[in-house]
Coordinates of C-alpha atoms in Angstrom, one line a residue:
Chain V
M193 CA 114.5 81.7 54.8
S194 CA 113.3 79.4 52.1
T195 CA 110.2 79.3 50.1
G196 CA 110.2 75.6 50.2
D197 CA 109.6 74.0 46.9
A198 CA 107.9 76.7 44.9
R199 CA 109.3 75.5 41.6
P200 CA 109.0 76.9 38.2
G201 CA 106.6 74.8 36.2
T202 CA 102.9 75.0 36.6
P203 CA 100.1 72.5 36.7
V204 CA 99.0 73.9 33.3
A205 CA 100.4 72.0 30.4
K206 CA 103.1 74.0 28.8
T207 CA 103.4 73.9 25.1
T208 CA 106.8 72.5 24.4
P209 CA 107.9 70.8 21.3
A210 CA 107.5 67.5 23.2
N211 CA 103.8 67.8 23.8
R212 CA 102.9 69.8 20.8
S213 CA 100.8 66.9 19.5
Y214 CA 98.3 67.4 22.3
R215 CA 97.0 70.6 20.9
P216 CA 97.6 70.5 17.2
R217 CA 95.6 73.7 16.3
R218 CA 96.7 76.3 18.8
K219 CA 99.7 76.7 21.0
A220 CA 99.5 78.2 24.5
A221 CA 102.3 80.6 25.3
S222 CA 104.6 79.6 28.2
T223 CA 103.6 80.5 31.8
G224 CA 106.8 79.1 33.3
W225 CA 107.8 82.6 34.4
L226 CA 104.9 83.2 36.7
V227 CA 105.8 81.3 39.9
P228 CA 109.5 82.2 39.8
A229 CA 108.5 85.8 39.4
I230 CA 106.2 85.7 42.4
T231 CA 109.0 84.0 44.4
V232 CA 111.6 86.6 43.5
G233 CA 109.2 89.5 43.9
G234 CA 108.2 88.1 47.3
L235 CA 111.8 87.8 48.4
L236 CA 112.7 91.3 47.3
P237 CA 111.8 92.9 50.6
V238 CA 114.4 90.7 52.3
A239 CA 117.1 92.2 50.1
V240 CA 115.7 95.7 50.8
L241 CA 115.6 95.0 54.5
I242 CA 119.2 93.9 54.6
W243 CA 120.1 97.0 52.5
D244 CA 118.2 99.2 54.9
A245 CA 120.0 97.6 57.9
F246 CA 123.4 98.5 56.4
T247 CA 122.4 102.0 55.3
E248 CA 120.8 102.8 58.7
A249 CA 117.5 103.4 57.0
L250 CA 115.7 101.4 59.7
G251 CA 115.9 104.3 62.1
A252 CA 117.1 104.5 65.7
N253 CA 115.6 101.1 66.7
P254 CA 116.4 98.8 63.8
I255 CA 115.4 95.6 65.5
Q256 CA 111.9 96.9 66.3
R257 CA 111.5 98.1 62.8
A258 CA 112.6 94.8 61.3
T259 CA 110.3 92.9 63.6
L260 CA 107.3 95.1 62.6
Q261 CA 108.1 94.9 58.8
T262 CA 108.5 91.1 58.7
G263 CA 105.3 90.8 60.7
L264 CA 103.5 93.0 58.2
L265 CA 105.0 91.0 55.3
T266 CA 103.7 87.8 56.8
L267 CA 100.2 89.2 57.2
T268 CA 100.2 90.8 53.7
L269 CA 101.3 87.7 51.9
L270 CA 98.8 85.5 53.9
V271 CA 96.0 87.9 52.8
A272 CA 97.3 87.7 49.2
S273 CA 97.2 83.9 49.3
L274 CA 93.7 84.0 50.7
A275 CA 92.6 86.4 48.0
C276 CA 93.5 83.9 45.2
T277 CA 90.5 81.7 45.4
P278 CA 87.9 84.5 45.6
L279 CA 89.7 86.2 42.7
R280 CA 89.5 83.1 40.6
L281 CA 85.8 82.6 41.5
L282 CA 85.0 86.2 40.6
T283 CA 86.9 86.6 37.5
G284 CA 87.4 83.1 36.1
W285 CA 91.1 83.8 35.8
T286 CA 93.3 80.8 36.4
W287 CA 96.6 82.4 37.4
P288 CA 95.6 83.2 41.0
A289 CA 95.3 79.5 41.8
R290 CA 98.7 78.9 40.4
I291 CA 100.5 81.3 42.6
R292 CA 98.6 80.6 45.8
K293 CA 101.2 78.1 47.1
A294 CA 104.1 80.3 46.5
L295 CA 102.4 83.2 48.3
G296 CA 101.6 80.9 51.3
L297 CA 105.1 79.6 51.5
L298 CA 106.5 83.2 51.3
A299 CA 104.2 84.2 54.2
F300 CA 105.5 81.2 56.2
G301 CA 109.1 82.2 55.4
Y302 CA 108.4 85.7 56.7
A303 CA 106.7 84.4 59.8
V304 CA 109.8 82.3 60.6
L305 CA 112.0 85.4 60.0
H306 CA 109.8 87.5 62.2
F307 CA 110.1 84.9 65.0
L308 CA 113.9 84.7 64.6
I309 CA 114.2 88.4 64.8
Y310 CA 112.1 88.3 68.0
L311 CA 114.3 85.6 69.4
F312 CA 117.4 87.6 68.5
D313 CA 115.8 90.7 70.2
H314 CA 115.7 88.7 73.5
G315 CA 119.1 87.2 73.2
F316 CA 117.8 83.8 72.1
S317 CA 116.6 83.3 75.6
L318 CA 114.1 80.4 75.5
S319 CA 113.0 81.1 79.1
V320 CA 112.0 84.7 78.1
M321 CA 110.2 83.3 75.0
F322 CA 108.2 80.8 76.9
E323 CA 107.3 83.3 79.6
D324 CA 106.2 85.7 76.9
V325 CA 104.1 82.9 75.2
L326 CA 102.5 81.8 78.4
K327 CA 101.9 85.2 80.0
R328 CA 101.2 87.6 77.2
P329 CA 98.1 87.0 75.1
F330 CA 99.6 89.1 72.3
V331 CA 102.6 86.8 72.0
T332 CA 100.5 83.7 72.6
V333 CA 98.3 84.3 69.6
G334 CA 101.3 85.3 67.4
F335 CA 103.1 82.1 68.3
T336 CA 100.0 80.0 67.8
S337 CA 99.6 81.5 64.4
L338 CA 103.2 80.5 63.5
L339 CA 102.6 77.0 64.8
L340 CA 99.5 76.7 62.7
L341 CA 101.4 77.6 59.6
L342 CA 104.0 75.0 60.1
P343 CA 101.9 71.9 59.1
L344 CA 100.6 73.8 56.1
A345 CA 104.1 74.6 54.9
L346 CA 105.2 71.0 55.5
T347 CA 102.2 69.7 53.4
S348 CA 102.6 72.1 50.5
G349 CA 104.5 69.7 48.3
K350 CA 103.1 68.0 45.3
N351 CA 102.8 64.6 46.9
A352 CA 101.1 65.8 50.1
V353 CA 97.6 66.0 48.6
R354 CA 98.0 62.5 47.2
K355 CA 99.3 61.1 50.5
L356 CA 96.7 62.8 52.7
G357 CA 93.8 62.5 50.4
F358 CA 92.1 65.6 48.9
Q359 CA 89.6 66.0 51.7
T360 CA 92.0 65.7 54.6
W361 CA 94.4 68.0 52.9
T362 CA 91.7 70.6 52.2
R363 CA 90.5 70.4 55.8
L364 CA 94.0 70.8 57.1
H365 CA 94.7 73.8 54.9
Q366 CA 91.6 75.5 56.2
L367 CA 93.6 76.2 59.3
V368 CA 95.0 79.1 57.4
Y369 CA 91.8 81.1 58.3
L370 CA 92.6 80.6 62.0
A371 CA 96.2 81.5 61.4
V372 CA 95.5 84.7 59.6
A373 CA 92.8 85.7 62.1
L374 CA 95.2 85.1 65.0
G375 CA 97.9 87.0 63.1
A376 CA 95.7 90.0 62.7
L377 CA 94.7 89.8 66.4
H378 CA 98.5 89.6 67.3
Y379 CA 99.0 92.8 65.3
Y380 CA 96.0 94.5 66.9
W381 CA 97.1 93.7 70.4
G382 CA 100.7 94.6 69.7
V383 CA 100.2 98.2 68.7
K384 CA 100.0 100.8 71.5
K385 CA 97.1 102.9 70.3
D386 CA 97.0 103.4 66.5
H387 CA 94.5 100.7 65.7
V388 CA 93.7 101.8 62.2
P389 CA 96.3 99.7 60.3
P390 CA 95.4 96.5 62.1
L391 CA 91.7 97.1 61.6
I392 CA 92.3 97.5 57.8
Y393 CA 93.8 94.0 57.8
V394 CA 90.9 92.7 59.8
G395 CA 88.5 94.3 57.4
V396 CA 90.2 92.9 54.3
I397 CA 90.4 89.4 55.9
A398 CA 86.7 89.5 56.8
A399 CA 85.8 90.6 53.3
L400 CA 87.8 87.8 51.8
F401 CA 86.2 85.3 54.1
A402 CA 82.8 86.6 53.1
L403 CA 83.6 86.2 49.4
R404 CA 84.3 82.6 50.1
F405 CA 80.6 82.0 50.2
V406 CA 80.0 83.8 46.9
R407 CA 79.6 80.9 44.7
R408 CA 80.0 82.5 41.3
R409 CA 80.9 80.1 38.6
P410 CA 83.7 81.3 36.4
P411 CA 82.2 83.0 33.4
R412 CA 82.0 80.7 30.4
K413 CA 81.9 83.6 28.0
K414 CA 84.8 85.9 28.0
V415 CA 83.7 89.5 28.4
S416 CA 86.0 91.5 26.1
P417 CA 88.1 93.9 28.2
L418 CA 87.8 97.5 27.5
Chain N
M18 CA 81.2 85.1 20.6
S19 CA 81.9 81.4 20.9
D20 CA 80.6 79.2 23.6
K21 CA 83.8 77.2 23.8
P22 CA 85.3 77.4 27.3
E23 CA 88.7 78.0 25.8
S24 CA 91.1 80.8 26.5
N25 CA 91.2 83.3 23.7
D26 CA 93.8 85.5 22.1
T27 CA 92.4 88.8 23.2
D28 CA 92.3 88.6 26.9
P29 CA 95.4 90.3 28.3
Q30 CA 94.5 88.9 31.8
D31 CA 95.0 85.4 30.6
P32 CA 98.7 84.4 30.8
R33 CA 98.0 81.6 28.4
I34 CA 97.5 83.9 25.5
L35 CA 97.4 81.8 22.4
I36 CA 99.8 82.8 19.7
P37 CA 98.2 82.5 16.4
G38 CA 99.9 80.4 13.7
S39 CA 101.3 76.9 14.0
E40 CA 104.8 77.9 15.0
I41 CA 105.9 79.6 18.2
N42 CA 108.7 82.1 17.7
P43 CA 111.1 81.0 20.5
R44 CA 112.9 84.4 20.6
R45 CA 109.7 86.3 20.9
E46 CA 108.4 83.8 23.4
F47 CA 111.5 84.3 25.5
L48 CA 111.4 88.1 25.4
R49 CA 107.7 88.0 26.3
S50 CA 108.3 85.8 29.3
A51 CA 111.3 87.9 30.4
A52 CA 109.2 91.1 30.3
L53 CA 106.3 89.5 32.2
F54 CA 108.7 88.0 34.7
T55 CA 110.3 91.4 35.4
G56 CA 107.0 93.2 35.5
T57 CA 105.6 90.7 38.0
V58 CA 108.7 90.9 40.2
A59 CA 108.5 94.7 40.2
A60 CA 104.8 94.7 40.9
L61 CA 104.8 92.2 43.8
G62 CA 108.1 93.4 45.3
G63 CA 107.1 97.0 45.0
G64 CA 103.6 96.5 46.3
L65 CA 104.9 94.7 49.4
E66 CA 107.5 97.4 50.0
I67 CA 104.8 100.1 49.8
L68 CA 102.6 98.3 52.2
T69 CA 105.2 97.3 54.8
R70 CA 108.3 99.4 54.6
R71 CA 108.5 102.5 56.7
P72 CA 112.0 103.9 56.5
G73 CA 113.4 105.9 59.4
A74 CA 113.7 109.7 59.0
G75 CA 116.8 110.8 57.3
S76 CA 119.4 112.8 59.0
A77 CA 118.0 115.6 61.1
E78 CA 119.7 118.9 60.5
A79 CA 120.2 120.5 63.8
Q80 CA 117.8 123.5 63.8
G81 CA 117.8 126.5 65.9
T82 CA 120.5 128.3 67.6
D83 CA 122.9 127.2 70.3
F84 CA 122.2 128.5 73.8
V85 CA 125.0 130.6 75.2
R86 CA 125.7 129.1 78.5
P87 CA 128.6 128.4 80.9
A88 CA 130.8 125.3 80.3
R89 CA 128.9 122.4 81.7
L90 CA 129.7 120.8 85.0
L91 CA 128.3 117.4 85.9
G92 CA 125.5 118.1 88.4
P93 CA 124.3 115.8 91.2
Y94 CA 121.6 114.3 89.1
D95 CA 123.5 113.8 85.8
T96 CA 124.1 110.3 84.5
K97 CA 127.5 109.5 83.2
E98 CA 126.1 107.0 80.7
A99 CA 126.8 107.6 77.0
V100 CA 124.5 110.3 75.7
T101 CA 122.1 109.4 72.8
P102 CA 123.4 111.2 69.7
Y103 CA 121.4 114.2 68.5
Q104 CA 120.4 112.4 65.2
Q105 CA 118.7 109.5 67.1
A106 CA 117.2 111.7 69.8
T107 CA 115.5 113.9 67.2
T108 CA 114.4 111.3 64.6
Y109 CA 112.9 108.6 66.8
N110 CA 110.1 110.2 68.7
N111 CA 106.6 109.6 70.0
F112 CA 104.6 112.7 69.4
Y113 CA 101.2 111.6 68.1
E114 CA 100.2 115.2 67.3
L115 CA 102.8 115.0 64.5
G116 CA 102.0 111.4 63.4
T117 CA 102.1 108.0 65.0
D118 CA 105.1 106.6 63.3
K119 CA 108.5 107.1 65.0
A120 CA 109.8 109.0 62.0
D121 CA 106.7 111.2 61.6
P122 CA 107.4 113.9 64.2
A123 CA 110.8 114.8 62.7
R124 CA 109.3 114.9 59.2
N125 CA 106.3 117.0 60.2
A126 CA 107.8 119.3 62.9
G127 CA 108.1 122.1 60.4
S128 CA 104.4 123.1 60.9
L129 CA 104.9 123.6 64.6
K130 CA 105.7 127.3 65.3
P131 CA 107.3 127.7 68.7
R132 CA 107.2 131.5 68.5
P133 CA 105.1 133.5 69.4
W134 CA 104.1 131.3 72.3
T135 CA 102.3 132.0 75.5
V136 CA 101.8 129.8 78.6
K137 CA 98.7 130.2 80.6
I138 CA 99.0 129.5 84.3
D139 CA 95.8 129.2 86.4
G140 CA 93.9 127.2 88.9
E141 CA 94.8 127.1 92.6
V142 CA 97.5 129.8 92.5
K143 CA 97.6 133.3 94.0
K144 CA 99.2 134.8 90.8
P145 CA 97.5 133.4 87.8
Q146 CA 98.8 134.8 84.6
T147 CA 99.5 134.3 80.9
V148 CA 103.2 134.7 80.1
D149 CA 105.3 134.8 76.9
I150 CA 107.7 131.9 76.6
D151 CA 110.8 134.2 76.4
T152 CA 109.7 136.0 79.5
L153 CA 109.1 132.7 81.3
Q154 CA 112.5 131.5 80.3
S155 CA 114.2 134.6 81.4
W156 CA 113.0 134.1 85.0
F157 CA 115.3 131.2 85.6
P158 CA 118.9 130.3 84.9
L159 CA 119.1 127.4 82.5
E160 CA 120.7 124.2 83.7
D161 CA 122.1 121.2 81.9
R162 CA 120.5 117.9 83.0
I163 CA 121.6 114.6 81.5
Y164 CA 118.8 112.2 82.2
R165 CA 117.8 108.7 81.2
M166 CA 114.5 108.6 79.4
R167 CA 112.5 105.4 79.4
C168 CA 109.5 104.9 77.0
V169 CA 106.6 102.7 78.0
E170 CA 107.2 100.8 74.8
G171 CA 110.5 99.3 76.1
W172 CA 113.2 101.6 74.7
S173 CA 115.3 104.2 76.3
M174 CA 117.7 107.1 75.6
V175 CA 120.1 109.4 77.5
M176 CA 119.0 113.0 76.9
P177 CA 121.1 116.1 77.7
W178 CA 118.3 118.5 78.4
L179 CA 118.5 122.2 79.1
G180 CA 115.9 123.7 81.4
F181 CA 114.9 124.8 84.8
P182 CA 113.3 123.1 87.8
L183 CA 109.5 123.2 87.8
A184 CA 109.6 123.8 91.5
G185 CA 110.9 127.4 90.9
L186 CA 108.1 128.2 88.6
I187 CA 105.4 126.8 90.9
R188 CA 106.7 128.6 94.0
R189 CA 106.8 131.8 92.0
L190 CA 103.1 131.5 91.3
E191 CA 102.3 130.8 95.0
P192 CA 100.0 127.8 95.2
T193 CA 97.0 128.1 97.4
S194 CA 96.4 125.6 100.2
K195 CA 94.0 123.7 98.0
A196 CA 96.6 122.9 95.3
K197 CA 97.3 119.2 95.4
Y198 CA 98.1 118.4 91.7
V199 CA 99.5 120.1 88.6
Q200 CA 97.7 119.6 85.3
F201 CA 99.6 120.3 82.0
T202 CA 97.8 120.9 78.7
A203 CA 99.5 120.8 75.3
L204 CA 98.8 122.9 72.3
L205 CA 95.5 122.2 70.4
D206 CA 95.9 123.4 66.8
P207 CA 95.5 120.9 63.9
K208 CA 97.1 123.5 61.6
Q209 CA 100.4 123.3 63.6
L210 CA 99.9 119.7 64.7
P211 CA 98.4 117.8 61.8
G212 CA 98.2 114.6 63.8
Q213 CA 95.3 116.1 65.7
R214 CA 93.1 115.6 62.6
S215 CA 93.1 111.9 63.5
N216 CA 91.3 111.0 66.7
V217 CA 93.9 108.4 67.8
L218 CA 93.9 110.2 71.2
D219 CA 91.6 112.8 72.7
W220 CA 93.2 116.2 72.0
P221 CA 94.6 118.3 73.5
Y222 CA 97.1 116.0 75.3
V223 CA 96.8 116.3 79.0
E224 CA 99.2 115.2 81.8
G225 CA 99.5 115.6 85.5
L226 CA 101.7 115.2 88.6
R227 CA 101.1 115.2 92.2
L228 CA 102.3 118.5 93.7
D229 CA 105.2 116.8 95.6
E230 CA 106.3 115.1 92.4
A231 CA 106.1 118.5 90.5
L232 CA 108.2 120.1 93.2
H233 CA 110.9 117.4 93.3
P234 CA 114.3 118.8 92.2
L235 CA 114.6 116.1 89.4
T236 CA 111.5 117.5 87.6
I237 CA 112.3 120.1 85.1
M238 CA 110.8 122.2 82.3
A239 CA 113.0 121.7 79.3
V240 CA 113.6 124.3 76.5
G241 CA 116.7 122.8 75.0
L242 CA 118.4 119.6 74.0
H243 CA 122.1 118.9 73.2
G244 CA 122.9 122.6 73.8
K245 CA 120.4 123.7 71.1
V246 CA 116.9 125.1 71.2
L247 CA 114.4 122.2 71.6
P248 CA 113.3 120.9 68.2
G249 CA 109.6 120.7 67.4
Q250 CA 109.6 116.8 67.4
N251 CA 111.0 116.9 71.0
G252 CA 108.2 119.2 72.3
A253 CA 109.3 122.8 71.4
P254 CA 109.2 125.3 72.9
L255 CA 108.5 124.0 76.4
R256 CA 108.1 120.5 77.7
L257 CA 108.0 118.7 81.0
V258 CA 110.8 116.1 81.9
V259 CA 110.1 113.7 84.7
P260 CA 112.9 111.2 84.4
W261 CA 111.7 108.5 86.8
K262 CA 108.4 108.1 84.9
Y263 CA 107.6 106.6 81.5
G264 CA 108.1 109.1 78.7
F265 CA 104.4 109.7 78.0
K266 CA 104.2 111.6 81.3
S267 CA 106.7 114.2 80.0
I268 CA 104.2 116.2 78.0
K269 CA 105.4 118.3 75.0
S270 CA 104.6 121.7 73.7
I271 CA 102.8 123.0 76.8
V272 CA 100.4 125.9 76.6
K273 CA 98.7 125.6 80.0
I274 CA 99.7 124.8 83.6
T275 CA 96.8 124.4 86.1
L276 CA 97.1 123.7 89.8
T277 CA 94.2 121.6 90.9
E278 CA 92.6 120.1 94.0
K279 CA 91.6 116.8 92.2
Q280 CA 93.8 114.4 90.4
P281 CA 93.8 115.3 86.7
Q282 CA 92.4 112.8 84.2
T283 CA 95.3 112.3 81.7
T284 CA 95.1 111.5 78.0
W285 CA 96.5 108.0 78.2
M286 CA 94.4 107.2 81.3
S287 CA 91.3 108.0 79.2
A288 CA 92.7 106.1 76.2
A289 CA 93.4 102.8 78.0
P290 CA 92.8 103.0 81.8
S291 CA 94.0 99.4 82.4
E292 CA 97.3 100.1 80.7
Y293 CA 98.4 103.6 81.6
G294 CA 98.0 104.8 85.1
F295 CA 98.3 108.2 86.7
Y296 CA 101.7 107.5 88.3
A297 CA 103.4 105.6 85.5
N298 CA 106.6 105.2 87.5
V299 CA 109.2 103.1 85.7
N300 CA 108.9 99.7 87.3
P301 CA 110.4 96.5 86.0
A302 CA 108.2 94.5 88.4
V303 CA 104.9 95.8 87.1
P304 CA 104.5 94.6 83.5
H305 CA 102.4 96.5 81.0
P306 CA 99.3 94.3 80.5
R307 CA 100.4 93.4 77.0
W308 CA 104.2 93.4 77.3
S309 CA 107.0 93.0 79.9
Q310 CA 108.7 96.0 81.4
A311 CA 111.6 94.0 82.8
T312 CA 114.1 95.0 80.1
E313 CA 114.6 97.8 77.7
R314 CA 116.6 98.6 74.5
R315 CA 118.9 101.5 74.9
I316 CA 118.8 103.2 71.5
G317 CA 122.1 102.5 69.7
E318 CA 122.6 99.2 71.5
L319 CA 121.8 95.8 70.1
G320 CA 121.3 93.9 73.4
R321 CA 118.7 94.7 76.1
R322 CA 119.3 96.2 79.5
K323 CA 117.6 95.4 82.7
T324 CA 115.1 98.2 83.5
L325 CA 115.8 99.8 86.9
P326 CA 113.2 100.7 89.5
F327 CA 112.2 104.4 89.0
N328 CA 114.5 104.3 86.0
G329 CA 117.5 104.4 88.3
Y330 CA 116.3 107.3 90.3
A331 CA 115.0 105.2 93.3
D332 CA 117.4 106.8 95.8
E333 CA 116.0 110.3 95.0
V334 CA 112.2 109.5 94.6
A335 CA 111.3 106.2 96.2
G336 CA 110.4 108.2 99.4
L337 CA 107.5 110.0 97.5
Y338 CA 105.7 106.7 97.3
K339 CA 106.2 105.3 100.8
G340 CA 103.3 103.1 101.8
M341 CA 101.7 103.1 98.4
D342 CA 101.0 99.9 96.5
L343 CA 102.7 100.6 93.2
R344 CA 101.0 97.7 91.5
K345 CA 97.6 99.4 92.2
N346 CA 99.0 102.8 91.6
F347 CA 100.7 102.0 88.3

C-alpha cells in the first residue's frame, strides 16, 4: 500500500525566501499542503477499513465487504483522476492538474489492495486465481484493468516523461481510459442484480470521456465569484 | 478588469492566492496551509467514505417472543455443525424487498407487519381456502430443524429453524391429479416492503417447486428461528426452507400457495434466465456463469469450505433427480 512518490512540492514555483527575486511585486501563497492533503485524505479509508475490521462493523462477511469497498475506492479515485483535466479545461483552475498523479497512484494502491484481499479470500491459491482469470469474464476484465494500471504507476515519476518523451508518455497514459472502462465492466458483471450503482459509474465515466472533446480554453478573464 | 492572465487576490478557488504586501507573514501562512490541509483531508477522506463505505447493521435486538416448545432433540435431518449466531443470521440477509444491501433488511424490517396475515391457498387443490397465519400454524406441531443454508453468492450459514413439513399442509389441502408443481407468491406491498418501489426485480417475488420436492420431508415452512418468532428480515411470518437448493428458492413472507399443472416461472428465472434455473440445486460442479460454486464461505469463518453436492443432503434428495441432466436443469 504505497502511493509511490506523491511528494509534497508542486510544479508551481513556491514563493520562498530563496526565489523571492523572481516575482518582486507579488508573492504567491504556498500550495505545498495540497498533494500531501490529497494523499492523507485518500488513505483515510484504509484506516477506517482497519478500524471497521476490528470493531466488526464490516458485517457478517467482512472479506466480501472489504473486497467490495476497495474495489469501489479504486473506481472512485480513477474517476476522480480522470475528472482533473476536464475540470481544468472547464474552469481554468490549475489545482486539478496538480493532484491528478496522486489520485491515480491512490487508485492503483487500492487496486492492489483489492487484488490482495481477493487472493487472501482464496487462500493465496494461484491455481484458483488463474482458473478464475481464464474462465470468468468478470475476473478477466478486473485483472486486465489491474495489469493496465501497473505501467502507469511505474511511469508516474518525474523522470518518466523525460525518458519516454512526452508523446510516448501521453500515449501510454491514455491506457487509463481502457483501465477504467474495464473496471466499471468488472463491477457491472460482478453484482448479482442491482445494476444501478455500476451504471452510475458508467455514466460518469462516459460523461468525463465526452468532456475530453470539449475544447474550452481556460478563461483569460476571471469571473468574479458570487 | 485586467487582461493579465495572472491569478488574482479575490478568487477563493485559486490556491495561489496572492497575499498583498511585500512580506509574507510566516505564521499566518502556516496557519492558512494547516487549515487548508485539514479541510482537504476531511473533504476527500469523507467523500470517499460516503461513496464507498457501507457498514454492516449494528447488533440486532432479538425481537418477538420465544416459542414455548419441548426441549430439543436432534432429529434425523439436523446437522451437528456450529449454528450461525442469531446476530449474524439476522443482520446479513438477502431480501430485496427490504433493500439490496446485506444490512438493509435488518434496518428496514420494522415496516413489515407480520400480523394480521392471511395465506391464500388455491389452484389444483380440492380444498382451496384463505387461512389466517395463526390458524395455519396451529394445524401442525412445530419442529426444530438445524439446516445448512447455501446462498448462490457463495456464502453459507447454519440455521436453527422452527417450522413444519410442507408435505403436511399440501396433503391437508388434497391436491388434484393435475397438480404437478407448487407456486409460492410473496407479499406485494410497497408500504411494508419499501424495496418494491425499485424495479430491481419483478414484484411480487415468485418461487416454485416440483410437487415431489415440495412433499420431501426436508422441505419445511418456517415460522421461527433460534427459538424465536421469525424476524422480518428472515421472511416473517411464513417462509419456505428448501435446504438442498440455493437460498433464493426459499421464498420469504409468503401470502399465496398455488398448486399448478405447469412449471411456475420464478422471479430469478425471469431476471436472468441463463444464471438462475428452476431447480437451483446446490452443485459445486455447475458454476454460476459469472462465478464458481465450488467453494463457499461459512459466515463466521475466514477460510473457504468445499461446497457439497445438494448442500450435503445428497443421500436424502439425489433420488429425486435420477436420470436428469443437472447441468441443463440447473
